[in-house]
Coordinates of C-alpha atoms in Angstrom, one line a residue:
Chain T
X70 CA 22.1 12.3 -28.0
X71 CA 25.5 10.7 -28.3
X72 CA 25.7 7.3 -29.9
X73 CA 24.4 4.6 -27.5
X74 CA 27.0 2.0 -26.7
X75 CA 26.2 -0.3 -23.7
X76 CA 29.8 -1.3 -23.4
X77 CA 31.0 2.2 -22.8
X78 CA 30.3 1.6 -19.1
X79 CA 32.0 4.8 -17.8
X80 CA 29.3 6.9 -19.5
X81 CA 26.6 5.5 -17.3
X82 CA 25.6 6.8 -13.9
X83 CA 22.6 6.9 -11.5
X84 CA 20.2 4.3 -10.2
X85 CA 16.8 3.9 -11.9
X86 CA 13.8 2.1 -10.8
X87 CA 10.9 1.3 -13.2
X88 CA 7.8 2.1 -11.2
X89 CA 4.7 0.2 -12.3
X90 CA 1.2 1.7 -12.1
X91 CA -2.1 -0.1 -12.8
X92 CA -5.2 2.0 -13.1
X93 CA -3.2 5.1 -12.3
X94 CA -2.2 3.7 -8.9
X95 CA 1.4 2.8 -7.9
X96 CA 2.1 -0.9 -7.0
X97 CA 3.3 -1.9 -3.5
X98 CA 6.4 -3.3 -5.1
X99 CA 7.4 0.2 -6.3
X100 CA 7.9 1.3 -2.8
X101 CA 10.0 -1.7 -2.0
X102 CA 12.1 -1.2 -5.1
X103 CA 12.6 2.5 -4.4
X104 CA 13.6 1.7 -0.8
X105 CA 16.2 -0.8 -2.1
X106 CA 17.3 1.6 -4.8
X107 CA 17.9 4.2 -2.1
X108 CA 20.2 1.8 -0.4
X109 CA 22.2 1.1 -3.6
X110 CA 22.3 4.8 -4.6
X111 CA 23.7 5.6 -1.1
X112 CA 26.4 2.9 -1.5
X113 CA 27.3 4.3 -4.9
X114 CA 26.9 8.0 -3.9
X115 CA 24.6 8.8 -6.7
X116 CA 21.0 9.9 -7.5
X117 CA 18.0 7.6 -7.4
X118 CA 15.4 8.1 -10.1
X119 CA 12.0 6.6 -10.5
X120 CA 10.8 6.0 -14.0
X121 CA 7.0 6.1 -14.2
X122 CA 5.1 5.5 -17.4
X123 CA 1.4 6.3 -17.8
X124 CA -1.3 8.8 -18.7
X125 CA -2.0 11.7 -16.3
X126 CA 0.1 10.1 -13.6
X127 CA 2.2 13.1 -12.7
X128 CA 0.2 13.5 -9.5
X129 CA 1.2 10.2 -8.0
X130 CA 4.9 10.6 -8.7
X131 CA 6.0 12.5 -5.6
X132 CA 4.9 9.7 -3.3
X133 CA 7.9 7.7 -4.6
X134 CA 10.1 10.5 -3.1
X135 CA 8.6 9.6 0.3
X136 CA 10.4 6.2 0.0
X137 CA 13.7 7.6 -1.2
X138 CA 13.5 8.7 -4.8
X139 CA 15.4 12.0 -5.5
X140 CA 13.6 12.4 -8.7
X141 CA 10.9 10.9 -10.8
X142 CA 10.8 11.0 -14.6
X143 CA 7.2 10.7 -15.7
X144 CA 6.7 9.6 -19.3
X145 CA 3.2 10.8 -20.0
X146 CA 1.1 9.7 -23.0
X147 CA -2.4 8.4 -23.6
X148 CA -0.9 5.4 -25.2
X149 CA 0.9 4.5 -21.9
X150 CA -2.3 4.4 -19.8
X151 CA -2.5 0.6 -20.1
X152 CA 0.6 -1.5 -20.3
X153 CA 1.7 -2.8 -23.7
X154 CA 5.0 -4.5 -24.2
X155 CA 5.7 -2.6 -27.4
X156 CA 5.0 1.0 -26.3
X157 CA 6.6 0.5 -22.9
X158 CA 9.7 -1.1 -24.3
X159 CA 10.1 1.7 -26.8
X160 CA 9.8 4.4 -24.1
X161 CA 12.0 2.7 -21.5
X162 CA 14.7 2.0 -24.0
X163 CA 14.7 5.5 -25.5
X164 CA 15.0 7.0 -22.0
X165 CA 17.8 4.7 -21.1
X166 CA 19.6 5.4 -24.4
X167 CA 19.3 9.1 -23.8
X168 CA 20.1 9.3 -20.0
X169 CA 22.3 6.3 -19.5
X170 CA 21.6 5.0 -16.0
X171 CA 24.1 2.6 -14.4
X172 CA 21.4 0.4 -12.8
X173 CA 17.8 -0.3 -13.8
X174 CA 15.5 -2.3 -11.5
X175 CA 12.1 -3.8 -12.2
X176 CA 9.5 -5.5 -10.0
X177 CA 9.2 -9.2 -11.0
X178 CA 5.5 -8.9 -11.6
X179 CA 3.8 -10.4 -14.7
X180 CA 4.4 -7.0 -16.3
X181 CA 8.0 -6.5 -15.1
X182 CA 8.9 -9.9 -16.3
X183 CA 7.4 -9.2 -19.7
X184 CA 9.1 -5.8 -20.1
X185 CA 12.6 -6.2 -18.5
X186 CA 13.9 -9.1 -20.7
X187 CA 12.8 -7.3 -23.9
X188 CA 14.5 -4.0 -22.8
X189 CA 17.7 -5.9 -21.9
X190 CA 17.8 -7.6 -25.3
X191 CA 17.3 -4.3 -27.1
X192 CA 19.8 -2.4 -24.9
X193 CA 22.4 -5.2 -25.3
X194 CA 22.9 -5.8 -21.6
X195 CA 22.4 -8.5 -19.0
X196 CA 19.4 -9.1 -16.9
X197 CA 19.1 -11.1 -13.7
X198 CA 15.7 -12.4 -12.8
X199 CA 14.0 -12.5 -9.4
X200 CA 16.8 -11.2 -7.2
X201 CA 16.4 -11.4 -3.5
X202 CA 19.4 -9.3 -2.5
X203 CA 21.3 -6.4 -4.2
X204 CA 24.6 -4.7 -3.3
X205 CA 27.1 -2.4 -5.0
X206 CA 29.5 -1.8 -2.2
X207 CA 31.8 -4.8 -1.5
X208 CA 31.9 -4.2 2.2
X209 CA 28.2 -4.6 2.6
X210 CA 28.3 -7.6 0.2
X211 CA 30.9 -9.4 2.2
X212 CA 28.9 -8.6 5.3
X213 CA 25.8 -10.1 3.6
X214 CA 27.8 -13.3 2.7
X215 CA 29.1 -13.6 6.2
X216 CA 25.5 -13.5 7.6
X217 CA 23.7 -15.4 4.9
X218 CA 26.0 -18.1 3.5
X219 CA 28.4 -20.8 4.6
X220 CA 31.3 -18.9 3.0
X221 CA 34.2 -18.4 5.3
X222 CA 34.6 -14.7 4.5
X223 CA 37.6 -14.2 6.8
X224 CA 39.7 -16.7 4.7
X225 CA 38.7 -15.5 1.3
X226 CA 40.1 -12.8 -0.9
X227 CA 37.6 -10.3 -2.4
X228 CA 38.3 -7.6 -4.9
X229 CA 37.1 -4.8 -2.6
X230 CA 37.0 -2.1 -5.4
X231 CA 34.4 -4.0 -7.4
X232 CA 31.5 -1.6 -8.2
X233 CA 29.4 -4.0 -10.3
X234 CA 25.8 -4.4 -9.0
X235 CA 25.9 -7.8 -7.2
X236 CA 22.6 -9.4 -7.8
X237 CA 21.8 -12.4 -5.6
X238 CA 19.1 -14.9 -6.4
X239 CA 18.2 -18.5 -5.5
X240 CA 19.4 -20.9 -8.1
X241 CA 17.8 -24.2 -8.8
X242 CA 14.9 -23.9 -6.5
X243 CA 16.8 -22.5 -3.6
X244 CA 19.4 -25.3 -3.3
X245 CA 22.1 -22.8 -4.1
X246 CA 22.4 -19.1 -4.1
X247 CA 24.1 -17.3 -6.9
X248 CA 25.4 -13.8 -7.1
X249 CA 25.4 -12.6 -10.7
X250 CA 27.2 -9.6 -12.2
X251 CA 27.1 -7.8 -15.5
X252 CA 30.6 -6.5 -15.8
X253 CA 31.0 -5.4 -19.4
X254 CA 27.7 -3.7 -20.1
X255 CA 25.4 -1.1 -18.6
X256 CA 22.8 -0.7 -17.3
X257 CA 23.0 -3.6 -14.8
X258 CA 19.4 -4.8 -14.9
X259 CA 17.5 -7.0 -12.5
X260 CA 14.0 -7.9 -11.6
X261 CA 13.2 -8.2 -7.9
X262 CA 10.7 -10.5 -6.3
X263 CA 7.7 -8.7 -4.8
X264 CA 7.7 -8.8 -1.0
X265 CA 11.4 -9.4 -0.6
X266 CA 12.9 -6.0 -0.2
X267 CA 12.1 -3.9 2.9
X268 CA 10.1 -0.8 2.5
X269 CA 11.4 2.4 4.0
X270 CA 9.4 4.4 6.5
X271 CA 7.3 7.0 4.5
X272 CA 8.9 10.5 4.8
X273 CA 6.4 13.2 3.7
X274 CA 9.0 15.9 3.8
X275 CA 11.2 13.9 1.3
X276 CA 8.1 13.4 -0.9
X277 CA 7.7 17.2 -1.1
X278 CA 11.3 17.7 -2.1
X279 CA 11.2 15.0 -4.8
X280 CA 11.7 16.5 -8.3
X281 CA 9.2 15.5 -10.9
X282 CA 10.1 15.8 -14.6
X283 CA 7.4 15.2 -17.2
X284 CA 8.5 13.9 -20.5
X285 CA 6.1 13.6 -23.5
X286 CA 7.2 10.8 -25.7
X287 CA 4.5 11.6 -28.3
X288 CA 3.5 8.1 -29.3
X289 CA 1.6 7.6 -32.6
X290 CA -0.9 4.9 -31.7
X291 CA -1.3 4.0 -35.4
X292 CA 2.3 2.8 -35.4
X293 CA 1.7 0.3 -32.6
X294 CA 1.3 -3.4 -33.5
X295 CA -0.2 -4.5 -30.2
X296 CA -3.7 -3.6 -29.1
X297 CA -5.2 -4.1 -25.7
X298 CA -8.9 -4.9 -26.2
X299 CA -9.8 -5.0 -22.5
X300 CA -8.3 -5.3 -19.0
X301 CA -10.4 -7.4 -16.6
X302 CA -9.9 -7.4 -12.9
X303 CA -11.2 -10.6 -11.5
X304 CA -13.1 -10.3 -8.3
X305 CA -11.1 -13.2 -6.8
X306 CA -9.9 -12.9 -3.3
X307 CA -6.3 -11.9 -3.5
X308 CA -4.0 -14.1 -1.5
X309 CA -1.0 -12.2 -0.4
X310 CA 1.2 -15.1 0.4
X311 CA 4.4 -13.3 -0.4
X312 CA 3.7 -10.3 1.9
X313 CA 2.3 -12.2 4.8
X314 CA 4.1 -12.3 8.2
X315 CA 2.5 -15.6 9.0
X316 CA 1.9 -18.4 6.5
X317 CA 0.2 -21.6 7.6
X318 CA 0.2 -24.2 4.9
X319 CA -1.6 -27.5 4.6
X320 CA -0.6 -30.6 2.6
X321 CA -1.6 -34.2 2.0
X322 CA -2.1 -34.8 5.8
X323 CA -5.2 -32.5 5.4
X324 CA -6.8 -34.4 2.5
X325 CA -9.4 -36.2 4.6
X326 CA -11.1 -32.9 5.4
X327 CA -9.5 -30.0 3.5
X328 CA -12.2 -27.5 4.5
X329 CA -11.8 -28.2 8.2
X330 CA -8.0 -28.1 7.9
X331 CA -8.2 -24.8 6.0
X332 CA -10.3 -23.3 8.8
X333 CA -7.9 -24.6 11.5
X334 CA -5.0 -23.2 9.5
X335 CA -6.6 -19.8 9.3
X336 CA -7.4 -19.8 13.0
X337 CA -3.9 -20.7 13.8
X338 CA -2.5 -18.0 11.5
X339 CA -4.8 -15.5 13.3
X340 CA -3.6 -16.6 16.7
X341 CA 0.0 -16.1 15.6
X342 CA -0.8 -12.5 14.8
X343 CA -2.7 -12.7 11.5
X344 CA -1.7 -14.4 8.2
X345 CA -2.7 -16.4 5.3
X346 CA -3.2 -20.1 4.4
X347 CA -0.9 -21.7 1.9
X348 CA -0.8 -25.1 0.3
X349 CA 1.5 -27.8 -0.9
X350 CA 1.5 -28.7 -4.6
X351 CA -0.3 -32.0 -3.9
X352 CA -3.5 -30.3 -2.8
X353 CA -3.4 -27.8 -5.7
X354 CA -2.8 -30.5 -8.3
X355 CA -5.7 -32.5 -6.7
X356 CA -7.9 -29.4 -7.2
X357 CA -8.5 -29.1 -3.4
X358 CA -6.7 -25.8 -3.0
X359 CA -6.4 -22.8 -5.5
X360 CA -3.1 -22.3 -7.3
X361 CA -2.6 -18.9 -5.9
X362 CA -2.0 -20.5 -2.5
X363 CA 0.7 -22.8 -3.6
X364 CA 4.1 -22.5 -1.9
X365 CA 7.1 -24.0 -3.6
X366 CA 9.3 -23.9 -6.6
X367 CA 6.5 -23.8 -9.0
X368 CA 4.3 -21.7 -6.7
X369 CA 5.3 -18.8 -4.5
X370 CA 8.5 -18.2 -2.6
X371 CA 7.7 -17.0 0.9
X372 CA 9.8 -15.9 3.9
X373 CA 7.4 -14.9 6.6
X374 CA 8.3 -14.4 10.2
X375 CA 6.5 -17.7 11.0
X376 CA 5.8 -20.6 8.6
X377 CA 3.8 -23.5 9.8
X378 CA 3.6 -26.7 7.7
X379 CA 0.7 -28.9 8.6
X380 CA 0.7 -32.4 7.1
X381 CA 3.3 -31.5 4.6
X382 CA 6.1 -34.1 3.9
X383 CA 8.6 -31.4 2.7
X384 CA 9.5 -32.4 -0.8
X385 CA 12.4 -30.4 -2.2
X386 CA 10.2 -28.3 -4.4
X387 CA 8.1 -27.3 -1.4
X388 CA 11.1 -26.6 0.8
X389 CA 12.5 -24.4 -2.0
X390 CA 9.6 -22.0 -1.5
X391 CA 9.7 -21.7 2.3
X392 CA 13.0 -22.7 3.8
X393 CA 14.2 -19.1 4.2
X394 CA 11.3 -18.3 6.6
X395 CA 12.5 -16.9 9.8
X396 CA 10.9 -19.5 12.0
X397 CA 9.4 -22.8 10.9
X398 CA 7.1 -25.1 12.8
X399 CA 6.1 -28.5 11.3
X400 CA 3.3 -30.8 12.3
X401 CA 3.2 -34.3 10.8
X402 CA 2.1 -37.7 11.8
X403 CA 5.4 -39.2 10.6
X404 CA 8.4 -37.9 12.5
X405 CA 10.9 -38.9 9.8
X406 CA 9.5 -36.7 7.1
X407 CA 12.0 -34.3 5.5
X408 CA 10.0 -31.3 6.6
X409 CA 11.5 -31.7 10.1
X410 CA 15.0 -31.2 8.6
X411 CA 14.2 -27.5 8.1
X412 CA 11.8 -27.0 11.0
X413 CA 12.9 -25.1 14.2
X414 CA 10.1 -26.9 16.1
X415 CA 8.6 -30.3 15.2
X416 CA 5.4 -31.7 16.5
X417 CA 4.6 -35.3 15.7
X418 CA 0.9 -36.0 15.6
X419 CA -2.4 -35.7 13.6
X420 CA -2.9 -32.1 12.6
X421 CA -6.6 -32.3 13.3
X422 CA -5.7 -33.0 17.0
X423 CA -2.6 -31.0 17.4
X424 CA -3.7 -27.7 15.8
X425 CA -6.7 -27.0 18.1
X426 CA -4.3 -27.5 21.1
X427 CA -1.8 -25.1 19.5
X428 CA -4.5 -22.5 19.0
X429 CA -5.6 -22.7 22.6
X430 CA -2.1 -22.7 24.0
X431 CA -0.9 -19.8 21.9
X432 CA -4.0 -17.7 22.8
X433 CA -3.4 -18.5 26.4
X434 CA 0.3 -17.6 26.3
X435 CA -0.2 -14.2 24.7
Chain P
X16 CA 1.3 -21.9 -41.3
X17 CA 4.3 -23.0 -39.3
X18 CA 4.5 -23.0 -35.5
X19 CA 7.9 -23.1 -33.8
X20 CA 7.7 -24.5 -30.3
X21 CA 10.8 -23.7 -28.1
X22 CA 11.5 -26.4 -25.7
X23 CA 14.1 -27.1 -23.0
X24 CA 15.3 -30.3 -21.4
X25 CA 15.6 -29.7 -17.7
X26 CA 16.5 -31.9 -14.7
X27 CA 13.5 -33.3 -12.9
X28 CA 13.5 -31.7 -9.4
X29 CA 10.3 -33.4 -8.3
X30 CA 12.2 -36.5 -7.2
X31 CA 15.6 -36.9 -5.6
X32 CA 18.1 -34.2 -6.3
X33 CA 21.6 -35.3 -6.8
X34 CA 24.1 -33.0 -5.1
X35 CA 27.8 -32.5 -5.7
X36 CA 30.2 -32.3 -2.7
X37 CA 30.3 -28.5 -3.1
X38 CA 26.5 -28.3 -2.8
X39 CA 25.8 -27.7 -6.5
X40 CA 23.4 -29.9 -8.3
X41 CA 24.7 -32.8 -10.2
X42 CA 22.8 -32.6 -13.4
X43 CA 24.3 -35.6 -15.0
X44 CA 23.0 -37.9 -12.2
X45 CA 19.4 -36.6 -12.4
X46 CA 16.7 -37.8 -14.7
X47 CA 15.6 -35.2 -17.3
X48 CA 12.2 -34.1 -18.4
X49 CA 10.7 -31.7 -20.9
X50 CA 10.2 -28.4 -19.1
X51 CA 6.6 -28.4 -17.9
X52 CA 5.5 -25.0 -19.3
X53 CA 7.0 -26.0 -22.7
X54 CA 4.6 -28.9 -22.9
X55 CA 1.7 -26.4 -22.7
X56 CA 3.3 -24.5 -25.6
X57 CA 3.6 -27.8 -27.5
X58 CA -0.1 -28.6 -26.8
X59 CA -1.2 -25.2 -28.0
X60 CA 0.7 -25.8 -31.2
X61 CA -0.7 -29.3 -31.7
X62 CA -4.2 -28.0 -31.1
X63 CA -3.8 -25.6 -34.0
X64 CA -2.4 -28.5 -36.1
X65 CA -5.5 -30.6 -35.2
X66 CA -7.7 -27.9 -36.6
X67 CA -5.6 -26.8 -39.6
X68 CA -4.4 -29.3 -42.1
X69 CA -1.7 -26.9 -43.4
X70 CA -0.3 -26.2 -40.0
X71 CA 3.2 -27.6 -39.4
X72 CA 4.7 -27.9 -35.9
X73 CA 8.5 -27.5 -35.5
X74 CA 9.9 -28.3 -32.1
X75 CA 13.2 -26.4 -31.5
X76 CA 15.6 -26.7 -28.7
X77 CA 19.2 -25.8 -27.8
X78 CA 21.2 -28.2 -25.6
X79 CA 23.7 -30.9 -25.5
X80 CA 23.5 -33.9 -27.9
X81 CA 21.7 -35.9 -25.1
X82 CA 18.6 -33.7 -25.8
X83 CA 18.0 -35.7 -29.0
X84 CA 16.0 -38.1 -26.9
X85 CA 13.6 -35.4 -25.9
X86 CA 13.3 -34.3 -29.5
X87 CA 12.1 -37.8 -30.4
X88 CA 9.5 -37.6 -27.7
X89 CA 8.2 -34.3 -29.2
X90 CA 8.0 -36.0 -32.6
X91 CA 6.1 -38.9 -31.0
X92 CA 3.7 -36.3 -29.5
X93 CA 2.9 -35.0 -32.9
X94 CA 5.5 -32.5 -34.0
X95 CA 6.2 -32.6 -37.7
X96 CA 9.9 -31.7 -37.4
X97 CA 12.4 -31.5 -34.6
X98 CA 15.5 -29.2 -34.6
X99 CA 18.2 -29.4 -32.0
X100 CA 20.7 -26.5 -31.9
X101 CA 23.8 -28.0 -30.4
X102 CA 27.5 -27.1 -30.4
X103 CA 30.4 -26.4 -28.1
X104 CA 30.4 -22.8 -29.3
X105 CA 26.9 -22.3 -27.8
X106 CA 27.8 -23.7 -24.3
X107 CA 27.7 -21.4 -21.3
X108 CA 25.1 -19.0 -22.8
X109 CA 23.0 -16.9 -20.5
X110 CA 19.5 -15.9 -21.5
X111 CA 20.8 -13.1 -23.8
X112 CA 23.1 -15.4 -25.7
X113 CA 20.6 -18.3 -25.7
X114 CA 17.9 -16.1 -27.3
X115 CA 20.4 -14.8 -29.8
X116 CA 21.2 -18.4 -30.9
X117 CA 17.6 -19.7 -30.9
X118 CA 16.5 -16.6 -32.8
X119 CA 19.2 -17.2 -35.4
X120 CA 18.0 -20.8 -35.7
X121 CA 14.4 -19.7 -36.4
X122 CA 15.6 -17.1 -38.8
X123 CA 17.7 -19.7 -40.5
X124 CA 14.6 -21.9 -41.0
X125 CA 12.4 -19.0 -42.1
X126 CA 9.5 -17.2 -40.6
X127 CA 6.5 -16.4 -42.8
X128 CA 3.6 -13.9 -42.3
X129 CA 1.2 -16.4 -40.6
X130 CA 3.9 -18.2 -38.6
X131 CA 4.1 -18.2 -34.8
X132 CA 6.5 -19.1 -32.1
X133 CA 5.3 -20.6 -28.8
X134 CA 7.4 -20.9 -25.7
X135 CA 6.8 -22.0 -22.2
X136 CA 6.7 -19.1 -19.7
X137 CA 9.8 -20.2 -17.9
X138 CA 12.1 -23.2 -17.3
X139 CA 12.1 -24.8 -13.9
X140 CA 15.9 -24.9 -13.7
X141 CA 16.4 -21.2 -14.1
X142 CA 13.0 -19.7 -13.6
X143 CA 14.0 -16.6 -15.5
X144 CA 11.1 -16.3 -18.1
X145 CA 13.6 -14.2 -20.2
X146 CA 14.4 -16.3 -23.2
X147 CA 10.9 -16.0 -24.8
X148 CA 10.7 -12.2 -24.8
X149 CA 14.4 -11.9 -25.8
X150 CA 13.8 -14.2 -28.9
X151 CA 10.9 -11.9 -29.8
X152 CA 13.0 -8.8 -29.5
X153 CA 15.8 -10.3 -31.6
X154 CA 13.4 -11.3 -34.4
X155 CA 11.5 -7.9 -34.1
X156 CA 8.2 -9.7 -33.3
X157 CA 5.3 -8.7 -31.1
X158 CA 5.1 -10.8 -27.9
X159 CA 2.4 -11.9 -25.5
X160 CA 3.5 -13.6 -22.3
X161 CA 1.5 -15.6 -19.7
X162 CA -1.1 -16.7 -22.3
X163 CA -4.2 -18.5 -21.0
X164 CA -6.1 -18.5 -24.2
X165 CA -5.1 -18.0 -27.9
X166 CA -7.6 -17.4 -30.7
X167 CA -6.4 -17.0 -34.3
X168 CA -8.3 -15.4 -37.1
X169 CA -6.2 -15.1 -40.3
X170 CA -3.1 -13.2 -39.3
X171 CA -4.8 -11.7 -36.2
X172 CA -4.2 -13.3 -32.8
X173 CA -6.3 -12.5 -29.7
X174 CA -4.6 -13.6 -26.6
X175 CA -5.8 -13.6 -23.0
X176 CA -2.8 -12.7 -20.8
X177 CA -2.9 -13.5 -17.1
X178 CA -2.2 -10.8 -14.6
X179 CA -1.9 -11.3 -10.9
X180 CA -5.3 -9.7 -10.3
X181 CA -7.1 -10.6 -13.5
X182 CA -6.3 -10.7 -17.2
X183 CA -5.9 -8.5 -20.3
X184 CA -7.0 -9.3 -23.8
X185 CA -4.4 -8.4 -26.4
X186 CA -4.6 -8.4 -30.1
X187 CA -1.4 -8.8 -32.2
X188 CA -0.6 -9.7 -35.8
X189 CA 1.4 -12.8 -36.8
X190 CA 4.3 -13.5 -37.0
X191 CA 4.5 -13.2 -33.2
X192 CA 5.8 -15.0 -30.1
X193 CA 3.6 -16.3 -27.3
X194 CA 4.7 -17.7 -23.9
X195 CA 2.3 -20.2 -22.4
X196 CA 1.4 -21.1 -18.8
X197 CA -0.2 -24.3 -17.4
X198 CA -3.7 -22.8 -17.2
X199 CA -3.7 -22.7 -21.0
X200 CA -4.3 -26.4 -21.6
X201 CA -3.7 -30.0 -20.6
X202 CA -0.7 -31.4 -22.5
X203 CA -1.2 -34.7 -24.4
X204 CA 0.9 -37.8 -24.2
X205 CA 2.9 -39.5 -26.9
X206 CA 0.8 -41.7 -29.2
X207 CA 1.8 -45.4 -29.8
X208 CA 1.8 -44.6 -33.5
X209 CA 4.1 -41.6 -32.8
X210 CA 6.5 -43.6 -30.7
X211 CA 6.7 -46.3 -33.5
X212 CA 7.2 -43.7 -36.2
X213 CA 9.3 -41.0 -34.5
X214 CA 12.7 -42.6 -35.5
X215 CA 11.8 -42.1 -39.1
X216 CA 10.7 -38.5 -38.8
X217 CA 12.8 -35.4 -39.7
X218 CA 15.2 -34.6 -36.9
X219 CA 17.8 -32.0 -37.7
X220 CA 20.9 -30.9 -35.7
X221 CA 22.0 -27.3 -36.3
X222 CA 25.6 -26.8 -35.2
X223 CA 27.8 -23.7 -35.3
X224 CA 28.8 -24.5 -38.8
X225 CA 25.2 -24.5 -40.0
X226 CA 24.4 -21.2 -38.3
X227 CA 27.7 -19.2 -38.5
X228 CA 26.6 -17.1 -41.4
X229 CA 23.4 -15.9 -39.6
X230 CA 23.6 -12.2 -38.8
X231 CA 22.7 -12.9 -35.2
X232 CA 25.6 -15.3 -34.7
X233 CA 28.8 -13.4 -33.7
X234 CA 31.6 -14.5 -31.4
X235 CA 30.8 -11.7 -28.9
X236 CA 27.0 -12.5 -28.7
X237 CA 27.0 -16.3 -28.2
X238 CA 28.3 -18.8 -25.6
X239 CA 30.0 -18.0 -22.4
X240 CA 32.0 -15.2 -24.0
X241 CA 28.9 -13.5 -25.5
X242 CA 26.9 -13.6 -22.3
X243 CA 26.5 -10.3 -20.6
X244 CA 26.0 -11.9 -17.1
X245 CA 28.5 -13.9 -15.2
X246 CA 28.4 -15.8 -11.9
X247 CA 30.3 -13.7 -9.4
X248 CA 29.9 -16.2 -6.6
X249 CA 27.7 -19.2 -5.8
X250 CA 27.1 -20.3 -2.2
X251 CA 24.9 -22.3 0.1
X252 CA 22.6 -20.8 2.6
X253 CA 24.0 -21.4 6.1
X254 CA 23.2 -24.8 7.3
X255 CA 20.3 -24.7 9.7
X256 CA 20.8 -26.2 13.1
X257 CA 18.8 -29.3 13.5
X258 CA 15.4 -28.3 14.8
X259 CA 13.9 -29.4 18.1
X260 CA 11.3 -32.2 18.2
X261 CA 8.8 -31.4 20.9
X262 CA 7.5 -34.3 23.0
X263 CA 4.5 -35.4 25.0
X264 CA 0.8 -35.4 24.3
X265 CA -0.8 -33.0 21.8
X266 CA -1.6 -30.6 24.7
X267 CA 1.9 -30.8 26.2
X268 CA 3.6 -30.2 22.8
X269 CA 1.3 -27.3 22.1
X270 CA 2.0 -25.7 25.5
X271 CA 5.7 -26.3 25.1
X272 CA 5.6 -24.6 21.7
X273 CA 3.6 -21.6 22.9
X274 CA 6.0 -21.1 25.8
X275 CA 9.0 -21.1 23.4
X276 CA 7.3 -18.7 21.0
X277 CA 6.5 -16.4 23.8
X278 CA 10.1 -16.5 25.0
X279 CA 11.3 -15.6 21.6
X280 CA 8.6 -12.8 21.4
X281 CA 7.1 -14.4 18.3
X282 CA 3.7 -14.1 20.1

């Protein structure tokens, strides 16, 4: 292995995606990331590699090929069965130092956000958190700006030969978007929010062609300083706010009968094609809704096809979590609430009266 | 035993957000608060102090001189000592450079076998959750993030770490770094006694001069110049056209909406 120097950027090539497994199963974010990685690898004209750590996980590796990976490196060791920061950081950094990928992506899960910053610090490179858009090619980046920003791209000069990974993320709760680059060091690293990137169509022929290389890092467990005593799955109902096509959220306007509002919201979500019920921070802070349903800056960021805000005033921190939804419908008693500034359609009225009519009308119109 | 609590002063975005003409946030016009998750880290440290007479809590922050006010608040809450790392040379740091500097500050003050570093999971102005783990890496310490429960027995720490679908119980040895989330505890307020006494308590400013001999402090690892990441471009999302307010009775509005959704093939 030649000396590792993160600033010798010309020595680095290839796109890598860290693929997370729990209980020997790949995570849905892996497929989104591999799909996004495919896009970037095609822009760069290079290979896309999945990096999978675990114990006896060789068998699940090829599935990543079905979403676009050319190759999967499986680091197999009993000590990697369950995630620990220490062992995973050691193995990921050793692999990067040996093979020198140009780009390394992680899912922004509780594990990805524990591992990626530590690796970036050790590898002496930059890391951009929670990205919502990635590009290498300048043409596609300018095209993205044209469609998704108020930048007048026709009258702006861009350095078209730029090949840095352009990592775009909401800054300050979505008031502003920022594109970050890491020009002097490699790999360019970013974490990507779950549910943001589009998953490719699964291609079983590609999965069969995917090359799988098994690496045995040979970890001495006695050398590790971190011990996992147990992993407990809580039998709580998982609320997939981020991945839902329809999110119907309730706020303070629902506080007189939250249970009823919740039932109405679910029924409306079902009428709109199926979805989940979200909540404003106010109801979560009041203990009326569980924290996993919270939409907003301190909760989840969602961008469903349809977002319905019922009895939500639209504080900035709430808008930060939902304003990029494709279509927004707001129902509120007070027509001057800020939620109507981001809504495509506004209905002024009591949600307990309006929503049953909405359900009836939508069912009838289908 | 010493517990360092890493704290950040952030603009309060729960109220009115002041906006510059170019759409960026005007931080100087906004009230500041102690970053919410950092208060949970502070509470966790103070809980240890309540139970252990020999436990010393040191609040540490990096920021402009105005952050001194926040440091006084932390003393009033019960910190034994407050340290503000502040200097022009440190400005413009990204998470890599920030963690480099804060790690240097902690190294400068010393870290013993039973000591710990508590951080909030993430700051509400950047939402990166990167500085905690990066401080741990630079000080070669074990880390546990997303802590919802912390038990200490001698130099062994048992931490419950939240996962999206449950939790894991992790054992590490001190010294180590823990990042805290709001489910961990309920932060306390300043005490009257604390407010009256905080002006007399030890408050230190560490500037570049004080830290320049630390091995982690080098011109190419701190400040804007030492930051691996740069802003390539910042922009506003396109302005959304003003939405349409539907009119009529509840039934009429609902029918109007359904017709429009059907026309757009949403339903």
